[in-house]
Tab-separated table of C-alpha atoms in Angstrom:
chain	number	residue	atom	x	y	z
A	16	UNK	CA	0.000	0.000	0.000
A	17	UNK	CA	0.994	3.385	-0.819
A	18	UNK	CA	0.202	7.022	-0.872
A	19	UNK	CA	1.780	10.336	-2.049
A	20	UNK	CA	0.870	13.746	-1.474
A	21	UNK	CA	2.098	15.938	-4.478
A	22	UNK	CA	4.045	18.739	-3.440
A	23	UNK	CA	1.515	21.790	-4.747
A	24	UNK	CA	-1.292	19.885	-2.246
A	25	UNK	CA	-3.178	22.617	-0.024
A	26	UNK	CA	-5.037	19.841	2.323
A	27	UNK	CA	-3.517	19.216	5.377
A	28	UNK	CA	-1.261	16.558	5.306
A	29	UNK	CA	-1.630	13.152	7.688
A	30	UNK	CA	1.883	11.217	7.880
A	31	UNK	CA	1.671	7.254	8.806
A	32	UNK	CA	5.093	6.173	10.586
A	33	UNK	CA	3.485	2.662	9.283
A	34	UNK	CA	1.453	1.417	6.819
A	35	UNK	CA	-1.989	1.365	8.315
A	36	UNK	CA	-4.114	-2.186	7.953
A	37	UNK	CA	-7.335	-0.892	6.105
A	38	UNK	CA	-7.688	2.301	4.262
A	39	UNK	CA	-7.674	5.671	6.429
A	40	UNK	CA	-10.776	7.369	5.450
A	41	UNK	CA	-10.138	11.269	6.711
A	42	UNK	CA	-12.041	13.731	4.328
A	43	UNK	CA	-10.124	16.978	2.957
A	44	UNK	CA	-6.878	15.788	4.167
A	45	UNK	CA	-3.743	14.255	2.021
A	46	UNK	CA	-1.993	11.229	3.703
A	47	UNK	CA	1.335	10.148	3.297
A	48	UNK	CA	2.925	7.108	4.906
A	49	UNK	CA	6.694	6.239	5.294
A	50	UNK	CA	6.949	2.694	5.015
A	51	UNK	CA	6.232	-0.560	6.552
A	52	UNK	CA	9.332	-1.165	9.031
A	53	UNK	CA	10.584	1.056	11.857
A	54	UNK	CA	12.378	4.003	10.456
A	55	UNK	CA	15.410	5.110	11.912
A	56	UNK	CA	15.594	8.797	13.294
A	57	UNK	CA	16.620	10.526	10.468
A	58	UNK	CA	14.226	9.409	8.176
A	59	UNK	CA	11.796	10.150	10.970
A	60	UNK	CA	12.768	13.685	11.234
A	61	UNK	CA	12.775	14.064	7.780
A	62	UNK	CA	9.551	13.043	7.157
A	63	UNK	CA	7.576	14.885	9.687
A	64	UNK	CA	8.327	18.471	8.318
A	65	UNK	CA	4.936	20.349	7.085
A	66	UNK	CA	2.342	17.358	8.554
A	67	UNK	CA	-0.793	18.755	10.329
A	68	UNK	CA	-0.833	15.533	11.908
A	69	UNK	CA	1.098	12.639	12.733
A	70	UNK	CA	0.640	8.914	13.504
A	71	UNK	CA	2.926	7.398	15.671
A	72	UNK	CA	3.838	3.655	16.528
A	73	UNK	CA	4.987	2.781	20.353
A	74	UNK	CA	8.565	2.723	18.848
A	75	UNK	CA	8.359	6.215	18.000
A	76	UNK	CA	10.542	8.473	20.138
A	77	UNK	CA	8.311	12.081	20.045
A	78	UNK	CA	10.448	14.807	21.384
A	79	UNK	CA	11.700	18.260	21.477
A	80	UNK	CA	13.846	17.509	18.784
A	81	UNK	CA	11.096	15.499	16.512
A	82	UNK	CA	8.073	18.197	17.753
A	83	UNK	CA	11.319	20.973	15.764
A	84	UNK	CA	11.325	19.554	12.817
A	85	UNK	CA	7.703	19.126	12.337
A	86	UNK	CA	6.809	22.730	12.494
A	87	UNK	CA	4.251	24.732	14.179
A	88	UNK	CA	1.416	23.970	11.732
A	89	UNK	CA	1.145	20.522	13.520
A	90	UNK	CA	-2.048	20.237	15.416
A	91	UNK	CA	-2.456	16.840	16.955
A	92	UNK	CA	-0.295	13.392	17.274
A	93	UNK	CA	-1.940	10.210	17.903
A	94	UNK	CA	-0.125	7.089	18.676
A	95	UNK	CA	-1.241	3.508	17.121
A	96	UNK	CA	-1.314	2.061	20.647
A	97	UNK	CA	-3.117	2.294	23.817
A	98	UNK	CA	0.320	2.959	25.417
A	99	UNK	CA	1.862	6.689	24.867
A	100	UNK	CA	4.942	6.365	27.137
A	101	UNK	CA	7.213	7.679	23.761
A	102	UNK	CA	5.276	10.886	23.801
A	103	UNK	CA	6.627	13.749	25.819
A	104	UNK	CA	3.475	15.117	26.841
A	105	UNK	CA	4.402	18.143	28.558
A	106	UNK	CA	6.198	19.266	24.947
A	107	UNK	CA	3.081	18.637	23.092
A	108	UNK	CA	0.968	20.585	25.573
A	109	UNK	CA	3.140	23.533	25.532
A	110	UNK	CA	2.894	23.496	21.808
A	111	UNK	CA	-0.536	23.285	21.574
A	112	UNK	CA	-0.214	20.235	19.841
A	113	UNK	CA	-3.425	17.302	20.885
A	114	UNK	CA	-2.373	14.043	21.956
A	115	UNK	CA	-4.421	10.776	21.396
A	116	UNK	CA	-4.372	7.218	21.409
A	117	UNK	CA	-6.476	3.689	20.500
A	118	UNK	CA	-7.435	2.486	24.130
A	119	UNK	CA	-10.308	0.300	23.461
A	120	UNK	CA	-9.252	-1.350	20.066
A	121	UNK	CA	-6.187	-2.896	21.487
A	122	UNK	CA	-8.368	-4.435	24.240
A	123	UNK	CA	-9.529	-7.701	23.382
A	124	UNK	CA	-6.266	-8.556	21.240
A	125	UNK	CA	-4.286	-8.225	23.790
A	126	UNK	CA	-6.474	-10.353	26.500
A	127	UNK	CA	-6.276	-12.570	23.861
A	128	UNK	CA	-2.543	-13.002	23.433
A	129	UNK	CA	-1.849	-12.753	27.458
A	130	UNK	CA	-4.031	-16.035	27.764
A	131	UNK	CA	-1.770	-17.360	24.644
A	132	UNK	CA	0.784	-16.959	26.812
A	133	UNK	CA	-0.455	-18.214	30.277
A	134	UNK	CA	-1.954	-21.366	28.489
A	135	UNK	CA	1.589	-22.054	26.531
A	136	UNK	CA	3.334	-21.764	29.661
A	137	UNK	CA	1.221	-23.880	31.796
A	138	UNK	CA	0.999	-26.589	29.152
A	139	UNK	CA	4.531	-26.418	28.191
A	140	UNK	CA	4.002	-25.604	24.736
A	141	UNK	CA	7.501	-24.492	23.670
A	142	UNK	CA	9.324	-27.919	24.999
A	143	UNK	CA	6.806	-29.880	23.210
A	144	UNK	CA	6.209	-28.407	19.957
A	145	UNK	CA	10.219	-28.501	19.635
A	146	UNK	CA	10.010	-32.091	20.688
A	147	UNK	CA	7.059	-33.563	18.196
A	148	UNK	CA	9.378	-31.329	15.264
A	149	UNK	CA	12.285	-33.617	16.374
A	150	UNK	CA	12.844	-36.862	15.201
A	151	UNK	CA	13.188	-38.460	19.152
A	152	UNK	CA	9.014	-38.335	18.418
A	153	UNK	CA	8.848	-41.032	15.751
A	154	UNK	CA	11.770	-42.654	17.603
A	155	UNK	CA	10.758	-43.106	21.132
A	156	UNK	CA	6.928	-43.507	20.536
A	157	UNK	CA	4.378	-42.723	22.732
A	158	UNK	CA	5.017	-40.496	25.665
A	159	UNK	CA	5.073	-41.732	29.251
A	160	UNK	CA	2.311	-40.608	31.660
A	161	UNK	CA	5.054	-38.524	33.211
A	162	UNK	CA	6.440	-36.547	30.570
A	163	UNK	CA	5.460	-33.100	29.549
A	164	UNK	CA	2.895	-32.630	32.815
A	165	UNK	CA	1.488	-29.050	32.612
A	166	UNK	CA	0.213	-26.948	35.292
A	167	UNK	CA	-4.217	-27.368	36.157
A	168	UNK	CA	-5.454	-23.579	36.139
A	169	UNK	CA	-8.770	-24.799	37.678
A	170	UNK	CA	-9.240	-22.902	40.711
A	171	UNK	CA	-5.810	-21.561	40.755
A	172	UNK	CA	-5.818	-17.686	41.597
A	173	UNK	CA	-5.267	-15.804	38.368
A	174	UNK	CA	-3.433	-12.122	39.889
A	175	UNK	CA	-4.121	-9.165	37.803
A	176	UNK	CA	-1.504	-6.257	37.747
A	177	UNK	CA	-3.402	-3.358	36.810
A	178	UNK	CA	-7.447	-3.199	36.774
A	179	UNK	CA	-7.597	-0.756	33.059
A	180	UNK	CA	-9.782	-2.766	30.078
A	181	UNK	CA	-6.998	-5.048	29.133
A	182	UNK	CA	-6.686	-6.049	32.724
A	183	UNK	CA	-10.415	-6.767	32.941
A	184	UNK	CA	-10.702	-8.411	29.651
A	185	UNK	CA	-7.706	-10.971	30.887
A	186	UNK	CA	-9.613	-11.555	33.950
A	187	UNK	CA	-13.344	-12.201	32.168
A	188	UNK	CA	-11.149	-14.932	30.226
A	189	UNK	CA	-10.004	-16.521	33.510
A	190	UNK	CA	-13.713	-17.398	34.697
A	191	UNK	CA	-13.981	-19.534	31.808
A	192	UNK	CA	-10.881	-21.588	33.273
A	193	UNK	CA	-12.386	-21.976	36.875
A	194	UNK	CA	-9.974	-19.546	38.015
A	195	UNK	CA	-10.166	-17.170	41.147
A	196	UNK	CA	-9.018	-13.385	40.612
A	197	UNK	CA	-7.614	-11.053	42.505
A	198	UNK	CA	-6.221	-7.663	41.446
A	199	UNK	CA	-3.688	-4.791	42.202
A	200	UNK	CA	-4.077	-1.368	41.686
A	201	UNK	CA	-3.942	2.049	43.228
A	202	UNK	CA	-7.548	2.365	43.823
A	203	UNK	CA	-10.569	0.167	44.016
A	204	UNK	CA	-12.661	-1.102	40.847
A	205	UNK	CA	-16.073	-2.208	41.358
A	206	UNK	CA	-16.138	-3.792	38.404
A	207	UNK	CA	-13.699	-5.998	39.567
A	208	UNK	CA	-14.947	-7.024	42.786
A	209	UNK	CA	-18.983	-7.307	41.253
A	210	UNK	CA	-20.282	-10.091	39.946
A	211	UNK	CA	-19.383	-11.759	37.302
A	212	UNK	CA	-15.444	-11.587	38.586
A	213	UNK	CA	-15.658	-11.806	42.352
A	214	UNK	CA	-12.205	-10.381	42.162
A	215	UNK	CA	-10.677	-9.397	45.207
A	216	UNK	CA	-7.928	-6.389	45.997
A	217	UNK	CA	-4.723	-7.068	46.901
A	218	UNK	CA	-1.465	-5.496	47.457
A	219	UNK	CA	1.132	-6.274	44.921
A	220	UNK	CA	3.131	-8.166	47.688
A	221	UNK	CA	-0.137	-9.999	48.863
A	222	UNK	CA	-1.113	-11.067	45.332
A	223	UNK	CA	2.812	-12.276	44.528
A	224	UNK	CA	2.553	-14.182	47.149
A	225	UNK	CA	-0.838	-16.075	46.700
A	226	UNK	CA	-0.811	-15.877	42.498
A	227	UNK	CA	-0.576	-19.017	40.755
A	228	UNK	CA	-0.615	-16.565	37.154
A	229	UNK	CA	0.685	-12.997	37.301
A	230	UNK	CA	-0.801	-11.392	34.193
A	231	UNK	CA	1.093	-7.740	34.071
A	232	UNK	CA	-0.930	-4.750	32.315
A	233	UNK	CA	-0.327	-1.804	34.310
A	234	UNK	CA	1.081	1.052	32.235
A	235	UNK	CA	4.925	1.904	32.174
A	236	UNK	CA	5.853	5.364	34.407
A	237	UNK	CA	8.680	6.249	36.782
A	238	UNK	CA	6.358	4.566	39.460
A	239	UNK	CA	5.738	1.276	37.643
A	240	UNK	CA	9.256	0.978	35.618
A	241	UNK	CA	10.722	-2.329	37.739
A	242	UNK	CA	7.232	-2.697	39.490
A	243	UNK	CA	8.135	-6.966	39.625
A	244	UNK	CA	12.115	-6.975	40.854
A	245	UNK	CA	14.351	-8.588	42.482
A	246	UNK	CA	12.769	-8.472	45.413
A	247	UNK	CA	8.725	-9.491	45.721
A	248	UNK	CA	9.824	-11.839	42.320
A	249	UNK	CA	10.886	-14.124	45.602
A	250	UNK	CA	7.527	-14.185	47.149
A	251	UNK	CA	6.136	-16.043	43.783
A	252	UNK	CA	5.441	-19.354	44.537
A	253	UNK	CA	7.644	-22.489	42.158
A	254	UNK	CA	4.720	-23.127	40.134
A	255	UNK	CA	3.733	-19.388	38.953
A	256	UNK	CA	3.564	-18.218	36.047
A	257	UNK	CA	4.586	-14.669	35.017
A	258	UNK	CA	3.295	-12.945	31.909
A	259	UNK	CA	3.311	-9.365	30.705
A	260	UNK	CA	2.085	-7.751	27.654
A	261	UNK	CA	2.010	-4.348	28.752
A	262	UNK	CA	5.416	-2.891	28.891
A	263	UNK	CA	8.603	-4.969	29.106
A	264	UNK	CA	10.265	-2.221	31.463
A	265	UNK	CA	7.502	-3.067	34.326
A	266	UNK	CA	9.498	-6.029	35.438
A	267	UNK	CA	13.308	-6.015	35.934
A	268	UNK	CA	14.213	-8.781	33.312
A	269	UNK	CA	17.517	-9.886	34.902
A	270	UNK	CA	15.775	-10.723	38.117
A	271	UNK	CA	13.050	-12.661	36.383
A	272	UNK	CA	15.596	-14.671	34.467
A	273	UNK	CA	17.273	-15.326	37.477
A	274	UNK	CA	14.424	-16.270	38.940
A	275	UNK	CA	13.763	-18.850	36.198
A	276	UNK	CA	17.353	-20.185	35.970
A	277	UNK	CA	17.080	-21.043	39.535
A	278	UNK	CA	13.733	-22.568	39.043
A	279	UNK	CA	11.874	-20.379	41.559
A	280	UNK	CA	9.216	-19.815	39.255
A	281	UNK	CA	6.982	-22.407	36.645
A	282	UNK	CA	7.383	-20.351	33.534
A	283	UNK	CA	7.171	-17.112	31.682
A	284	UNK	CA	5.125	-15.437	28.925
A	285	UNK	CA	6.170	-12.277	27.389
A	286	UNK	CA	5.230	-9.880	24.152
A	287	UNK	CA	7.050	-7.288	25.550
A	288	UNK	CA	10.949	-6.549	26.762
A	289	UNK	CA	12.640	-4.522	28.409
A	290	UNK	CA	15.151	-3.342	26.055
A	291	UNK	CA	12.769	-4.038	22.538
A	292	UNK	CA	13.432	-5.074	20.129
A	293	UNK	CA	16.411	-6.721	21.852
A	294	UNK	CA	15.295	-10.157	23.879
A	295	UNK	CA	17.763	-11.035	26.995
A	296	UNK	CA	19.320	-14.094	25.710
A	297	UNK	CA	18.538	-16.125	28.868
A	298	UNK	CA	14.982	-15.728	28.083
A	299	UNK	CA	15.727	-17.037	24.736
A	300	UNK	CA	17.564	-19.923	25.958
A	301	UNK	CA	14.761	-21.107	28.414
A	302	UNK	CA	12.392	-23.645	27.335
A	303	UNK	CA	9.991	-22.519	30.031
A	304	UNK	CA	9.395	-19.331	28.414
A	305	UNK	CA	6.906	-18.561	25.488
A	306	UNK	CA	8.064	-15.231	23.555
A	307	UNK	CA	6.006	-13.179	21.118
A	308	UNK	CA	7.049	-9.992	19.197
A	309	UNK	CA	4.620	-7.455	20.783
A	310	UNK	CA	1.931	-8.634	18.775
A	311	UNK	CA	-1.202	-8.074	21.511
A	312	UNK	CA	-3.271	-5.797	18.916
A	313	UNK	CA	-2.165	-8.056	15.943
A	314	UNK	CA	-5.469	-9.584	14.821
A	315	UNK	CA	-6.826	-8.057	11.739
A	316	UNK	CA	-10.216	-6.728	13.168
A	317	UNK	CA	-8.066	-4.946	16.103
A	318	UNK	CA	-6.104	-3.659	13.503
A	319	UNK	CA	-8.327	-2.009	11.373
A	320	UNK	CA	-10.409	-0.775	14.357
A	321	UNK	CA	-7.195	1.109	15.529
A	322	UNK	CA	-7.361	2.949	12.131
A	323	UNK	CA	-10.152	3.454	12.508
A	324	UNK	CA	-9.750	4.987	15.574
A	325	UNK	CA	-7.011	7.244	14.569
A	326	UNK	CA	-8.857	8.458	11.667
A	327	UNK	CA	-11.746	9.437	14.173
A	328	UNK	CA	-9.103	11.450	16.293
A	329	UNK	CA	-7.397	13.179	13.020
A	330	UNK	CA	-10.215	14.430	11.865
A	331	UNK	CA	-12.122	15.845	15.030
A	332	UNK	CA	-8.921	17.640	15.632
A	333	UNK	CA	-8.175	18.905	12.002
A	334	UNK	CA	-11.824	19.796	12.298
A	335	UNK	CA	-11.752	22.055	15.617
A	336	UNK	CA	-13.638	19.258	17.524
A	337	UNK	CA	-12.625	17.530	20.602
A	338	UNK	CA	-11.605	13.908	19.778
A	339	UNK	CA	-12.626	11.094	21.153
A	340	UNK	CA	-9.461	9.657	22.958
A	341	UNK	CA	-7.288	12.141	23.654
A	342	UNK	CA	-4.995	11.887	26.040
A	343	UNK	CA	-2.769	15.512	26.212
């Protein structure tokens, strides 16, 4: 997919950092898109010059420098992600420049993939998909009734870090299983605790402590950067399971691979890390954990929805309105 804008256009000019899935429908507007991978900075700051508006992926560091070279006829910024923590708000604001995001089309995506992850992880799914590839299958023959034993999730306590919509949607998904759920967060959420989730408040040390699955999706600030460290990592039980597909930042990775090398936990699941795109390699060396690219919003209805979505917030702005997910 493609578009130019010819250099004689008059319309306000949209710039993609991505190709978008589905076709961005903004009226009276010109949209340009620089390519399918991540650009590198320079050929970010090179295309952002003269753009009314500008759609940004998670990757995209928006700064001083970037918020420069765009110009002052840029009006608003919204970021292909529910998560905005490469936005320097405070430099938007005092530009005058709206932020937004896609909060509610990343939602069931992304509950979908954290389950992918807790299931994989209880069932062992990484040791034995390697293993029926490998030609000990064919060779041994049936397995023993001891071999690849997963972890039961029936009635285990399913610990949610971070009570927002991907939290709850993760949690909804849990009843199915016969789990229990319990939840941290800085304030209480009634629709936690009310029926149909019966979930029950915790503090994060509490819920460590009595979690059989940790499913992370609190949002990454200064207060939540190494939320799951070193330290309360120890209170997990041996048979938890960790996942996070929020930000990889929330948990100090060298303490969680620790913590797996010296078998103090079950397994892992992770879509995000905290140096992306870069994966510590004792992660990648552990059978016991199940890695995905960040791909929580990758299903092609999500997808399109978050254009969707973008479009929405583009053109309210463009069009003097007040968007419908702004966040700056």
């Amino acid at each position: 997919m493609s578009y130019a804008c010819s250099m004689a256009a008059t319309q306000p000019i949209v710039g993609f950092t991505r190709n978008p899935v589905g076709t961005p429908e903004i009226p009276g507007v010109c949209v340009k898109v620089l390519g399918a991978g991540k650009p590198s900075r320079d050929e970010l700051l090179g295309f952002v010059p003269g753009l009314s508006a500008l759609v940004t992926m998670y990757t995209d560091a928006v700064d001083d420098e970037l918020l420069d070279a765009a110009g002052d006829q840029l009006k608003v910024i919204c970021n292909f992600a529910v998560g905005y923590d490469n936005i320097n708000i405070s430099a938007c604001k005092n530009r005058g420049i709206v932020v937004c995001n896609t909060p509610d089309a990343v939602t069931e995506g992304t509950a979908n993939i954290a389950w992918l992850l807790i299931l994989a992880s209880a069932r062992r799914l990484i040791e034995a998909d390697r293993y029926a590839r490998s030609p000990d299958y064919p060779k041994h023959g049936q397995l023993g009734m001891d071999e690849f034993l997963g972890m039961d999730l029936c009635n285990k306590l399913l610990l949610v870090v971070g009570a927002g919509r991907i939290g709850y949607a993760t949690a909804q998904r849990a009843k199915a299983f016969g789990m229990r759920i319990a939840y941290v967060a800085r304030s209480r959420h009634l629709d936690f605790e009310m029926a149909p989730l019966g979930a029950h408040r915790m503090t994060l040390e509490e819920g460590l402590a009595a979690a059989d699955v940790v499913s992370v999706h609190t949002p990454l600030t200064e207060q939540t950067r190494h939320l799951l460290n070193a330290d309360n990592l120890r209170l997990l039980k041996k048979e938890a399971i960790v996942v996070n597909t929020a930000r990889g930042p929330v948990i100090d990775e060298q303490a969680l691979v620790n913590a797996l090398d010296e078998e103090r936990l079950w397994a892992a699941g992770l879509d995000v890390y905290e140096k992306e795109p870069e994966v510590h390699p004792g992660l990648i060396e552990n059978p016991r954990v199940v890695l995905t690219p960040h791909i929580g919003s990758a299903e092609i209805a999500w997808r399109r929805a978050m254009t969707e979505m973008v479009c929405a917030n583009v053109a309210a702005v463009l069009g003097d309105r007040e968007p419908p997910n702004r966040i700056g």
